[in-house]
Coordinates of C-alpha atoms and ligand atoms in Angstrom, one line a residue:
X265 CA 19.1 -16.7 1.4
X266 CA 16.1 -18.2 3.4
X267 CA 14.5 -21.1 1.7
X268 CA 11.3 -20.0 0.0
X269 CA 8.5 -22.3 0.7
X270 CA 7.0 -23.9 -2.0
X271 CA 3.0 -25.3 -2.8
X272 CA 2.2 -27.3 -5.5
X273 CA -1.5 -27.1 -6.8
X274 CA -2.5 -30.4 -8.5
X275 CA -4.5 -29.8 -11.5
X276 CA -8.0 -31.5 -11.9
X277 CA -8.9 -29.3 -15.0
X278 CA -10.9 -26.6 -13.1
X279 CA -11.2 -23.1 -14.6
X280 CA -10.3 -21.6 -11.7
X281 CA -6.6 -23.4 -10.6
X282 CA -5.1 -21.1 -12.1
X283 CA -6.6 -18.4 -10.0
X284 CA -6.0 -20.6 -6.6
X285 CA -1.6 -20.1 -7.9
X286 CA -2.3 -16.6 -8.1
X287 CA -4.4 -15.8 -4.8
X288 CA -1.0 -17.7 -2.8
X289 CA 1.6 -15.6 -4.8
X290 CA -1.0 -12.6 -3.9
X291 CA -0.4 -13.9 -0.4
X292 CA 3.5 -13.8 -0.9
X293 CA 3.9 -18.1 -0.8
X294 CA 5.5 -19.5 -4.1
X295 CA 3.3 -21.6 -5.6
X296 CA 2.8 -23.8 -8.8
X297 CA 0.3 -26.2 -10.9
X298 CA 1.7 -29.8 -11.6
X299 CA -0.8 -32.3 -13.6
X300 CA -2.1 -35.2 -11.5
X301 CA 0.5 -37.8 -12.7
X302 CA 2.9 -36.2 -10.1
X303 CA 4.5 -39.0 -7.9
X304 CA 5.0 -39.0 -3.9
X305 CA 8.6 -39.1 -4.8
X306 CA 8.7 -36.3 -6.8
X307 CA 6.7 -33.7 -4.1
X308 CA 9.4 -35.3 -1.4
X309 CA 12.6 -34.4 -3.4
X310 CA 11.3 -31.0 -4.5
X311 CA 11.3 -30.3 -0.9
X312 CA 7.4 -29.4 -1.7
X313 CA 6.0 -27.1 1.6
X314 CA 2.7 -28.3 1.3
X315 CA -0.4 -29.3 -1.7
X316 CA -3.7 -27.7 -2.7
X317 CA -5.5 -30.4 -4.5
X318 CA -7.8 -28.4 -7.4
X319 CA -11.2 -28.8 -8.3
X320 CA -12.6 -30.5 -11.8
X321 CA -15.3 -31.5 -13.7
X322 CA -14.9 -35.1 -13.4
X323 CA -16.9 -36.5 -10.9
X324 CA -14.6 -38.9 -8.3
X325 CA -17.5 -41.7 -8.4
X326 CA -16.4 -41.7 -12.4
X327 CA -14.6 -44.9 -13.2
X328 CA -11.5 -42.8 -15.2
X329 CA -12.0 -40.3 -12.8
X330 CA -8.5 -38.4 -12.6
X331 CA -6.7 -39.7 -9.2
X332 CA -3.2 -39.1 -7.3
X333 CA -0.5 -41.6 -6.2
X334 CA -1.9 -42.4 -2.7
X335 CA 1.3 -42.0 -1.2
X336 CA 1.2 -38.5 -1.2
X337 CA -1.4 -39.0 1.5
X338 CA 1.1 -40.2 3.4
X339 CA 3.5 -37.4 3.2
X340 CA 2.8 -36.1 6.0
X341 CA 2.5 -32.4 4.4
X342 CA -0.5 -30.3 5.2
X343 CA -2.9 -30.9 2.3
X344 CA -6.1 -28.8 1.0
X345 CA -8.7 -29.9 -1.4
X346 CA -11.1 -28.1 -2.7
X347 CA -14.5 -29.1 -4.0
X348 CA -13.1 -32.2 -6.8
X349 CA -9.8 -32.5 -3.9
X350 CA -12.0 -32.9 -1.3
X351 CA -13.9 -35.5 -3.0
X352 CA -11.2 -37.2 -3.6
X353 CA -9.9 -37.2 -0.3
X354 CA -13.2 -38.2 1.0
X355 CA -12.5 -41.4 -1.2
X356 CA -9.1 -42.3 -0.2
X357 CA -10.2 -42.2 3.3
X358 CA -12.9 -44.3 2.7
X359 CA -15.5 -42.2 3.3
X360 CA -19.5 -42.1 0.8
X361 CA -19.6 -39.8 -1.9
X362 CA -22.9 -39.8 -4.6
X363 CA -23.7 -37.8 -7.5
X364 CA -26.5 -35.5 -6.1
X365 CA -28.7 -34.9 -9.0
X366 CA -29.0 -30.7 -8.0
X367 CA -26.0 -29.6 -8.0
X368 CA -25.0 -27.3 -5.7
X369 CA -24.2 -24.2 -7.7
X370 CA -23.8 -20.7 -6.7
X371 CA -23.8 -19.0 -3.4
X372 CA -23.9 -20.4 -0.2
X373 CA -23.8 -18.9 3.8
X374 CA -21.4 -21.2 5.8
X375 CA -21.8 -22.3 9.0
X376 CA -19.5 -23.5 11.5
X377 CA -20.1 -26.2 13.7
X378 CA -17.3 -25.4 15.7
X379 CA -14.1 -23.2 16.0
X380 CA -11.2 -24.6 13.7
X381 CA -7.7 -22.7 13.1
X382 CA -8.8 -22.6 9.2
X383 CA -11.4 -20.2 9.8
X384 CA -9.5 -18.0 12.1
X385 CA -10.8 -14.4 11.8
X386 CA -14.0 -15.7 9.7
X387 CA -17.6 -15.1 11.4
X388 CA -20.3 -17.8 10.4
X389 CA -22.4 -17.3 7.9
X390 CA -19.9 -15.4 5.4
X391 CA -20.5 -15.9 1.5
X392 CA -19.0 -18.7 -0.2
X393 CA -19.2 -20.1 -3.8
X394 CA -19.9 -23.7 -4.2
X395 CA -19.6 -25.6 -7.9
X396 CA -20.0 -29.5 -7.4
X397 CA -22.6 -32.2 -7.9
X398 CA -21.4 -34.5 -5.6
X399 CA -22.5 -35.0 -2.0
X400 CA -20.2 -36.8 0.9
X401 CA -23.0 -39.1 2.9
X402 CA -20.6 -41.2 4.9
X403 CA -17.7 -39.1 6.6
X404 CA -13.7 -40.6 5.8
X405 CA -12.1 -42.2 8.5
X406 CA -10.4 -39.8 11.1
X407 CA -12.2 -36.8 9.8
X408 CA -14.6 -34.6 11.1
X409 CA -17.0 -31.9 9.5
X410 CA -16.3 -28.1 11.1
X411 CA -18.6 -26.5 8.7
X412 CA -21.4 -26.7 6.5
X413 CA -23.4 -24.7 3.6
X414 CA -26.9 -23.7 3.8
X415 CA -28.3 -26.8 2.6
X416 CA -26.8 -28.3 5.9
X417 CA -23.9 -30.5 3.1
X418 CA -20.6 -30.6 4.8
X419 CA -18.6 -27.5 4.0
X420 CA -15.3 -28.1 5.5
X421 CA -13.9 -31.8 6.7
X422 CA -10.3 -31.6 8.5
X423 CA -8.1 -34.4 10.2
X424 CA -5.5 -32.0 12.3
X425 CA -3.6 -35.0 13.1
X426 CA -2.7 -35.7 9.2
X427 CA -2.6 -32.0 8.5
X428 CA -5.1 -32.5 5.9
X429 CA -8.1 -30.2 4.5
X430 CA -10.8 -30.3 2.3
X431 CA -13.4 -27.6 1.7
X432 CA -16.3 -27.8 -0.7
X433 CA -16.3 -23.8 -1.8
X434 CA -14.0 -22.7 -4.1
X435 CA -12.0 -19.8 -1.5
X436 CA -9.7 -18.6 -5.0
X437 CA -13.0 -16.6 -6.9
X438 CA -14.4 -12.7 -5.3
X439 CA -17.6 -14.3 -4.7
X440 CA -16.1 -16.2 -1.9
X441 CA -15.8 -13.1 1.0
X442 CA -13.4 -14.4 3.3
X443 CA -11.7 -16.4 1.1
X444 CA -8.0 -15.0 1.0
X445 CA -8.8 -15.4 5.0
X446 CA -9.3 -18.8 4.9
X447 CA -5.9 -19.4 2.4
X448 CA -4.2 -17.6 4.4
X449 CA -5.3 -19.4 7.3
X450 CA -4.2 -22.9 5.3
X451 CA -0.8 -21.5 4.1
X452 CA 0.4 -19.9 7.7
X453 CA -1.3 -20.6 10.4
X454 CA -1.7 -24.7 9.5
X455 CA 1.1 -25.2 7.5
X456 CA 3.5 -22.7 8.7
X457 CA 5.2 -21.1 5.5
X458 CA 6.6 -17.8 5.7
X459 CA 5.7 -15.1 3.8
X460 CA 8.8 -15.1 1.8
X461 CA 8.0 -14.8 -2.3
X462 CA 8.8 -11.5 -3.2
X463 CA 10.1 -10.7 -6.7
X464 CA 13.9 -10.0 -5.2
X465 CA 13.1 -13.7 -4.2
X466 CA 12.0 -15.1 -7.7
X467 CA 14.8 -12.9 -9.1
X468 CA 17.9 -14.3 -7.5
X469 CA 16.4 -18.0 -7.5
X470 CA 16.0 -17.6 -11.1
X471 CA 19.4 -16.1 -12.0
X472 CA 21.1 -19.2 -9.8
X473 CA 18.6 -21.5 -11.3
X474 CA 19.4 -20.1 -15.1
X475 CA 23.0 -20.0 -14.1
X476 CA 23.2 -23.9 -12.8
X477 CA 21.3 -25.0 -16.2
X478 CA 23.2 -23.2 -18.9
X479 CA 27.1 -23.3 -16.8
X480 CA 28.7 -21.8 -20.0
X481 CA 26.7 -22.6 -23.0
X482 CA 25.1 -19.8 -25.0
X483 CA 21.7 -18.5 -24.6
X484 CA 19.6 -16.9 -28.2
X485 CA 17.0 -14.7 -26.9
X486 CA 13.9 -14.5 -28.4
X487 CA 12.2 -10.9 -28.5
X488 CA 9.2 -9.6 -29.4
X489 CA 10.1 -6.1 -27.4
X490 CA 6.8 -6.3 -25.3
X491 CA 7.0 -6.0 -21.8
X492 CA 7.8 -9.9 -21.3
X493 CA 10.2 -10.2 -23.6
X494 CA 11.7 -6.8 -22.3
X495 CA 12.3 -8.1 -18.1
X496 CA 13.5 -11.2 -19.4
X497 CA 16.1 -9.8 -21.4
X498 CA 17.1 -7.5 -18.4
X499 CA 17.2 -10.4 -15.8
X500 CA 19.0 -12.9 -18.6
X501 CA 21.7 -10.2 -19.1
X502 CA 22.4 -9.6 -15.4
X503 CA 22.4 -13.9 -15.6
X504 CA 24.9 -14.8 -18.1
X505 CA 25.9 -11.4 -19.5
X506 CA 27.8 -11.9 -22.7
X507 CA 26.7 -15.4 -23.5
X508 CA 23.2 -14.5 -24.4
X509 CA 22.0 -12.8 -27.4
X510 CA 19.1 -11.4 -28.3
X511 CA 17.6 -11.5 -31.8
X512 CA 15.0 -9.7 -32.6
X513 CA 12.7 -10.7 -36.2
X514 CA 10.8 -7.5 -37.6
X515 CA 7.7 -9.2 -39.2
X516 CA 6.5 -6.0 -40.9
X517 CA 3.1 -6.6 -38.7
X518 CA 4.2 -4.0 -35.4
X519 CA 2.9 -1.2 -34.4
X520 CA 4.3 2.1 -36.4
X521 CA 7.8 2.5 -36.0
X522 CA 7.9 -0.2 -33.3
X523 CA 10.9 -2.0 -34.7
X524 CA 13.2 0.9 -34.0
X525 CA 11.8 1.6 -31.3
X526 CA 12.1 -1.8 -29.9
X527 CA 15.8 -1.9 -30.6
X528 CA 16.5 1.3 -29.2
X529 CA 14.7 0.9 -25.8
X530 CA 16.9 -2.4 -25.5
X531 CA 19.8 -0.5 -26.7
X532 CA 19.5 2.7 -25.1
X533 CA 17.3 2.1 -22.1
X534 CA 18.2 -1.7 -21.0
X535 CA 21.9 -1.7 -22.5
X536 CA 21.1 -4.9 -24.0
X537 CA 23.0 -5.2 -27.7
X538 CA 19.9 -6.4 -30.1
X539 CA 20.3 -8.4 -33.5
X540 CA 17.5 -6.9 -35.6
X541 CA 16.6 -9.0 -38.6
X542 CA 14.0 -7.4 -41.5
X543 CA 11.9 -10.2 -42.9
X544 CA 9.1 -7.8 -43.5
X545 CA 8.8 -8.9 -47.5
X546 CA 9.0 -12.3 -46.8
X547 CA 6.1 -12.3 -43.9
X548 CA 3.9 -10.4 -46.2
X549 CA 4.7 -12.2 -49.3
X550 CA 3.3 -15.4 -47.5
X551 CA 0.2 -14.2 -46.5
X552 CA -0.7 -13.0 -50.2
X553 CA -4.3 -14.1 -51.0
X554 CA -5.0 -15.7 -48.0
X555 CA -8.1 -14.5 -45.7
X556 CA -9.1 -17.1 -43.2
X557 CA -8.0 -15.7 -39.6
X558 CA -6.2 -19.7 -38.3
X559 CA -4.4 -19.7 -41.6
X560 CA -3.0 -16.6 -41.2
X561 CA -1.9 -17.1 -37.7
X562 CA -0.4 -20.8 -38.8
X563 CA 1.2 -18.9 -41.9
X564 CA 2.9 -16.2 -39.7
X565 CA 4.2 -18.9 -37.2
X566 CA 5.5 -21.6 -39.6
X567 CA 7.3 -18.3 -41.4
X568 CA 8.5 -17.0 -37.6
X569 CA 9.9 -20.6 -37.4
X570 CA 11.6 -20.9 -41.0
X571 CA 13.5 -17.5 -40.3
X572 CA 14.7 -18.6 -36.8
X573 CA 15.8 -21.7 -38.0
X574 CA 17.7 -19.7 -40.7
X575 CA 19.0 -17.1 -37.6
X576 CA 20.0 -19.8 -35.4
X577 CA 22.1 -21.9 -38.5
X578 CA 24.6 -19.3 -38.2
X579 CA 24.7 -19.4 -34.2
X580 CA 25.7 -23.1 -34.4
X581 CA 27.1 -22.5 -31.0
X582 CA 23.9 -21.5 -28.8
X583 CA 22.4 -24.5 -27.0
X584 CA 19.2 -22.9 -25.6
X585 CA 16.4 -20.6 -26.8
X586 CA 14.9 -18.1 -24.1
X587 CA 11.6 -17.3 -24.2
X588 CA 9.3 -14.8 -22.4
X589 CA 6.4 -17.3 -22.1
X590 CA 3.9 -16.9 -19.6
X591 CA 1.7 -19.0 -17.7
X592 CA -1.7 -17.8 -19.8
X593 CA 0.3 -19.0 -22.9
X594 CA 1.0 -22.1 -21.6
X595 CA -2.7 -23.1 -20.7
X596 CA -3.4 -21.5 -24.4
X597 CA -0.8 -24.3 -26.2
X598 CA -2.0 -27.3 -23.5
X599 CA -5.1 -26.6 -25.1
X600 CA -4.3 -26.8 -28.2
X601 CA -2.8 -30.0 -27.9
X602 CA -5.8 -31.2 -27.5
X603 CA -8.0 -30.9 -24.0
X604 CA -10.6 -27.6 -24.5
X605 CA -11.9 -26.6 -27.8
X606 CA -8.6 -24.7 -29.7
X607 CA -10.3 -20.6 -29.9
X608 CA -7.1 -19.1 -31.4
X609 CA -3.9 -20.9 -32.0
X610 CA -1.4 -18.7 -30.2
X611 CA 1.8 -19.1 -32.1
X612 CA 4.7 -17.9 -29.7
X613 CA 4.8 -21.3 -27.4
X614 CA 7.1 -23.9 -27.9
X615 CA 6.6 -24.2 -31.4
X616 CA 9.7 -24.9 -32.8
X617 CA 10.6 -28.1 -34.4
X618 CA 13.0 -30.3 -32.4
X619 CA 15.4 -30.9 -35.3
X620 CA 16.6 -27.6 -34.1
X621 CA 18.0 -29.0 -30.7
X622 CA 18.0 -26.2 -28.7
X623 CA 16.8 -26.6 -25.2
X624 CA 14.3 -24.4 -23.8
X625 CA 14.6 -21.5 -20.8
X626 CA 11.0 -19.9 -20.3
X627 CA 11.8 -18.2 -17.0
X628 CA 8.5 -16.6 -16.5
X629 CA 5.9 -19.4 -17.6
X630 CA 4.5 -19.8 -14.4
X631 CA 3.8 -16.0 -13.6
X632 CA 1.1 -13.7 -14.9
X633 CA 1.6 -10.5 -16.4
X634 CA 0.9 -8.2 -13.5
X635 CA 4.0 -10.7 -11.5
X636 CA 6.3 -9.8 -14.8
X637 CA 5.4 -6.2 -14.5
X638 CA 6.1 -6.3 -10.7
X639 CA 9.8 -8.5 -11.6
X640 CA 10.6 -5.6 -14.3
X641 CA 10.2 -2.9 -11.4
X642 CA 12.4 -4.9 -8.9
X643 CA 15.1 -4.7 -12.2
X644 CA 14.8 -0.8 -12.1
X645 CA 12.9 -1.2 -15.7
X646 CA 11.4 2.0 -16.1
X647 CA 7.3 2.6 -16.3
X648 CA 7.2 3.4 -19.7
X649 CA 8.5 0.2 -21.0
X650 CA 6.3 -2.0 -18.1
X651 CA 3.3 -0.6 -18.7
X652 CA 3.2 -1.3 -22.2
X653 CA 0.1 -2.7 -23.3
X654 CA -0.2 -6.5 -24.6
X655 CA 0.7 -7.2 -27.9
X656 CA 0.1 -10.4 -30.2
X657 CA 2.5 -12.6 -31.5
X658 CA 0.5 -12.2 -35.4
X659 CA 0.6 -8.7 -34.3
X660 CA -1.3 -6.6 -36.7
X661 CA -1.7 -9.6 -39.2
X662 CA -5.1 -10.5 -36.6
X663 CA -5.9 -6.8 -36.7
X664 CA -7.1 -6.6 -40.7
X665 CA -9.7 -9.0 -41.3
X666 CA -9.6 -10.6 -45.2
X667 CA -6.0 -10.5 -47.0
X668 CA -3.5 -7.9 -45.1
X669 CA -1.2 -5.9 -48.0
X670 CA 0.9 -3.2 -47.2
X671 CA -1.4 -0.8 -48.3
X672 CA -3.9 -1.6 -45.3
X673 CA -1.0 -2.1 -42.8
X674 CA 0.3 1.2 -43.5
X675 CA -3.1 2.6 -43.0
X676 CA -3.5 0.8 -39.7
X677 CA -0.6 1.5 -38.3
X678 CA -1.5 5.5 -38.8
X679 CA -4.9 5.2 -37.5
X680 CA -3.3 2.9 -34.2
X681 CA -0.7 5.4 -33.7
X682 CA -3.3 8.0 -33.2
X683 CA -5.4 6.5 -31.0
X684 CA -2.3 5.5 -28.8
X685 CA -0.9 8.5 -28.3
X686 CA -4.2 10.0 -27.6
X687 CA -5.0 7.2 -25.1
X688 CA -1.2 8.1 -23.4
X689 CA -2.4 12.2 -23.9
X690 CA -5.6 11.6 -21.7
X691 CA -3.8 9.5 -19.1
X692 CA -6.5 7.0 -20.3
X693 CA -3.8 4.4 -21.7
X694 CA -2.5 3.2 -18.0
X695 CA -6.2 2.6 -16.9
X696 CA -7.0 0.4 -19.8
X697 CA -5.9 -3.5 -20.0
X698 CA -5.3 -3.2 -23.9
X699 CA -5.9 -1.2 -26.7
X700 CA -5.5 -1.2 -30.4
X701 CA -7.6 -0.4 -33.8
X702 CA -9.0 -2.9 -36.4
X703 CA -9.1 -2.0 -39.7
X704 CA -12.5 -3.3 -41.3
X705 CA -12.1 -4.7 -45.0
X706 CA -15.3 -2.7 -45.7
X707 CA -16.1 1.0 -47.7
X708 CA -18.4 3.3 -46.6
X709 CA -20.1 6.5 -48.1
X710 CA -19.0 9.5 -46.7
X711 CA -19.0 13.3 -47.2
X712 CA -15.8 15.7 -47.1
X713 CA -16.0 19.5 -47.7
X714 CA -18.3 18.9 -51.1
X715 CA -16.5 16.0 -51.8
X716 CA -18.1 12.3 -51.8
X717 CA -15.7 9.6 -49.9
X718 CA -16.1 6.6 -50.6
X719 CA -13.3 4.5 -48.0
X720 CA -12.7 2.2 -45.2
X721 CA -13.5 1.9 -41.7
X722 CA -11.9 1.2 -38.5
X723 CA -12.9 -0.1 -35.1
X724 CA -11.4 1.0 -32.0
X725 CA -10.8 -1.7 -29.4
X726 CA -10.1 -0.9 -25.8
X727 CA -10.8 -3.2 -22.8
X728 CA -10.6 -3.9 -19.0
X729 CA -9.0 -6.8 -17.7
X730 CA -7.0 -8.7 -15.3
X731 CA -5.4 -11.5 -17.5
X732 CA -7.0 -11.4 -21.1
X733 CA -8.9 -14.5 -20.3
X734 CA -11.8 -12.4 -19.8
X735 CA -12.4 -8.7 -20.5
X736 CA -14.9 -5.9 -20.8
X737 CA -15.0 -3.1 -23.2
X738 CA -13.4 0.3 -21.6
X739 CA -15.9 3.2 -20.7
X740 CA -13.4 6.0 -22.5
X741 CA -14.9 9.9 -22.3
X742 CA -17.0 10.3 -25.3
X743 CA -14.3 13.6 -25.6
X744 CA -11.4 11.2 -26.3
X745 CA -13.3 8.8 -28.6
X746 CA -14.6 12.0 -30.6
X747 CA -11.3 13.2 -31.0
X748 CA -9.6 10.1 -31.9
X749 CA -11.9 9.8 -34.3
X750 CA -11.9 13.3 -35.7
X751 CA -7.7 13.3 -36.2
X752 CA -8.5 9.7 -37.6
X753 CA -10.8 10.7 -40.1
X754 CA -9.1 13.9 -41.1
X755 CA -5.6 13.2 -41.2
X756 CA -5.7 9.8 -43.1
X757 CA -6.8 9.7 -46.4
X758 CA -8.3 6.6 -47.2
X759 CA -10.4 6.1 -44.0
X760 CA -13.3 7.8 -43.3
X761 CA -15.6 6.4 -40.6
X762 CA -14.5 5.0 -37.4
X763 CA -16.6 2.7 -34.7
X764 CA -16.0 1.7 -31.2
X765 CA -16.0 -1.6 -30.4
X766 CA -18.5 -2.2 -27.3
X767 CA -18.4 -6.3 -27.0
X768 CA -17.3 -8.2 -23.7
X769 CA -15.1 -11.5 -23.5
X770 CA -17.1 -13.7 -23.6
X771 CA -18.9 -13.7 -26.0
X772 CA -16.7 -11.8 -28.1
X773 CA -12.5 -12.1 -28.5
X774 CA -10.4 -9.4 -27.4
X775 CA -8.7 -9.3 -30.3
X776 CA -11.0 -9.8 -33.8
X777 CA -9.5 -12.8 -35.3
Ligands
XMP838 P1 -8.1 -13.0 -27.4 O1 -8.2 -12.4 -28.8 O2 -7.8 -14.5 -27.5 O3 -6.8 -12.4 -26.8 O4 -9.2 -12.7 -26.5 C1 -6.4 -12.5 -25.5 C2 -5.1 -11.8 -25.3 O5 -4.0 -12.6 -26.0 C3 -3.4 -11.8 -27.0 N1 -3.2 -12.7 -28.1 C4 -2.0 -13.2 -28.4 N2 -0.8 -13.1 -27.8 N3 0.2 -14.5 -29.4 C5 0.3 -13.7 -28.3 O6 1.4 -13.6 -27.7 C6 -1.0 -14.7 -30.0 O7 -1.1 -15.4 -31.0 C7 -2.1 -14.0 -29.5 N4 -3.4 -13.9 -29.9 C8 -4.1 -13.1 -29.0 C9 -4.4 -10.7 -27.2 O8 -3.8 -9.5 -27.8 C10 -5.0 -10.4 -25.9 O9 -4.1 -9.7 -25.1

């Protein structure tokens, strides 16, 4: 197997790292995000092909600024930093930096002061987005300025002979034009990589890797049955075969029927024997009374933990848990720890108590979903399964605001399964990110034949996105919404109005609690 070429992105804390991992997987190079404290050492025995240094909202002339070991300037890899990185190159290399008071903030026409390999195939004067307050006035030693923005601010500062970058645009976001150019440019024509991460690639380096770490131990599976869960199961089994089980916990808060269904596609579809175990009473009993939207997540992953615990006491003999974490979950959990302001506390990462000892596989939690989908396909996992839409942890506990009781579930779960298979009928459901119904702990008049009704309402939910982190609402035919609506209304007695919800993320959630 060729050696697949790895970059690491050091993380200053911008929004946007995580898009700078994607765009170089997009661009077929392996990359990850590693946390500033990462030594010289470490990049040299990870055999590390070469660094992107992120942006951040620190400011480098801050005295608790975040920094890097200074030997890894001395690696002698090819290095890019952008906007914070390239500030904090500047510094290292001696060069001026001072907090401008305008920030530069928004688009920008770049001009080059002369021809570089970085912007190979990129005319002057091509949109960039810029996001810093900080100016460079005194250039680092050994480098030189190729470019610069429209306020005539240095744009791009290189130093060929150390095979290091730094660019004051963020290339990773759309508004930057040429920016997947100018990556490229970085990741093949300075540093040389090959092309070579395909998911064939990230499949047989994980099996090896997965393989190496668990020798002949046993593995307990985790599964929810989404799409995640599902492609990690598959490339587990085709791992270590017989040594891994999966489990799978029916909280009572799926979609309808979706335990069975779960099992069976494992079953049937993957050939992957499933342990099923029915704690449906015991979720709903503990969230009896109680209404506030955190509590109910934290009840429903303290319970999730209990009942594992409880599964894995009588699989003494399994020394890892496999999870199908992703890497949106793990920024979710890093926050909760303690960095960003916790939004929702996303219950299926790394939440289980250490007393139960077992160690940890999360083979997928530096991918996105679209990279699991595309690892699923290389498995030979049908569409059907992949496409599936997300589907949260709390499930359909987060779908009925105020206290959930069966009652309410079973009338969610009728009105969801409508609006499903209607979204699948109209070839709608593949063109939306995610879509669901909400059932609204509110009664509304309404009229039926002569009759008065006096019942509950639900909201439809359907939105666009690339990674849940931000969404719009989907643009469905008015035909489709009407008719949802009118089997909705007419074929489930105790609902009788139903509402699309038309909010974006931000301001609004994706989901309501
Ligand atoms: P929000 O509501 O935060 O949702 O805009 C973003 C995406 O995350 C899903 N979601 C979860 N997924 N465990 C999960 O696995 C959770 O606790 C959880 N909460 C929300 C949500 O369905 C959407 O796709």
């Amino acid at each position: 197997m060729n050696k697949i070429d790895k970059v690491w992105i050091i993380d200053f804390g911008s929004q946007y790292t995580q898009l700078i991992a994607r765009r170089i997987r997009e661009l077929s190079v392996y990359s990850e995000i590693v946390l500033p404290d990462i030594t010289a050492k470490e990049i040299k025995q990870k055999s590390v092909s070469a660094l992107v240094l992120s942006g951040g909202p620190a400011s480098v002339i801050e005295n608790k600024a975040p920094d890097i070991d200074k030997n890894i300037l001395d690696l002698d890899i090819p290095i890019l930093g952008i906007c914070y990185g390239l500030q904090l190159i500047a510094r290292h290399f001696d060069g001026k930096i001072h907090s401008g008071k305008k920030r530069e903030y928004g688009k920008s026409k770049l001009q080059f002061n002369k021809n570089h390999k970085l912007f190979t195939g990129v005319k002057s004067g091509t949109q960039v987005w810029m996001s810093h307050g900080d100016h460079i006035d005194q250039l680092p030693k050994g480098f030189e300025i190729i470019s610069e923005s429209e306020n005539r601010a240095p744009a791009a500062l290189v130093n060929d002979d150390k095979k290091i970058y730094g660019i004051q645009f963020h290339p990773e976001v759309e508004h930057t034009i040429d920016g997947m150019t100018i990556l490229d440019n970085f990741l093949t024509i300075i540093a040389g990589l090959s092309k070579n991460w395909t998911p064939q690639h990230f499949i047989d380096n994980k099996i090896s890797e997965i393989r190496k770490a668990v020798g002949d131990k046993k593995v307990l599976m985790a599964l929810s049955g989404g799409v995640d869960s599902s492609v990690m199961a598959v490339l587990l089994d085709r791992a270590l075969g017989k040594n891994c089980t999966a489990v799978f916990i029916n909280n009572g808060l799926l979609r309808l029927n979706e335990d069975d269904k779960v099992v069976k596609q494992l079953q049937d579809k993957l050939n992957i024997p499933v342990e099923m175990h029915d704690y449906s009473v015991r979720f709903l009993r503990a969230l009896e009374g109680v209404t506030d939207p955190e509590e109910k997540r934290k009840i429903i992953g303290n319970v999730f933990i209990e009942v594992f615990e409880k599964i894995t006491e009588r699989h003494q003999d399994f020394d890892f848990l496999a999870q199908g974490t992703l890497y949106p979950d793990v920024i979710e959990s890093r926050s909760v720890k303690g960095k960003s302001e916790v939004i929702k506390s996303h219950h299926n990462v790394g939440g289980l108590p250490e007393r139960m000892k077992l160690k940890l596989i999360e083979p997928f939690n530096s991918l996105f979903k679209d990279e699991v989908r595309a690892i699923g396909r290389e498995l030979g996992i049908n569409q059907f399964i992949l496409g599936r839409h997300p589907f949260p942890g709390p499930g359909l506990g987060v779908r009925i605001p105020g206290e959930i009781t069966q009652e309410k579930l079973d009338l969610l779960k009728k009105a969801d399964n409508i609006f499903i298979k209607e979204l699948r009928k109209s070839g709608e459901y593949d063109r939306v990110w995610q879509a669901f119904v909400v059932l609204i702990p509110v009664k509304t008049v309404g009229v039926m034949g002569d009759q008065r009704t006096y019942e509950n309402v639900v909201a439809l939910r359907a939105v666009n996105s690339s990674d849940g982190m931000t969404a719009d609402w989907s643009k469905l035919p008015a035909e489709l919404l009407a008719r949802v609506s009118n089997r909705i209304v007419n074929e489930i007695q105790g609902i009788n109005r139903v509402v699309y919800d038309i909010t974006s993320k931000p301001p609004g959630t994706i989901e309501w609690e």
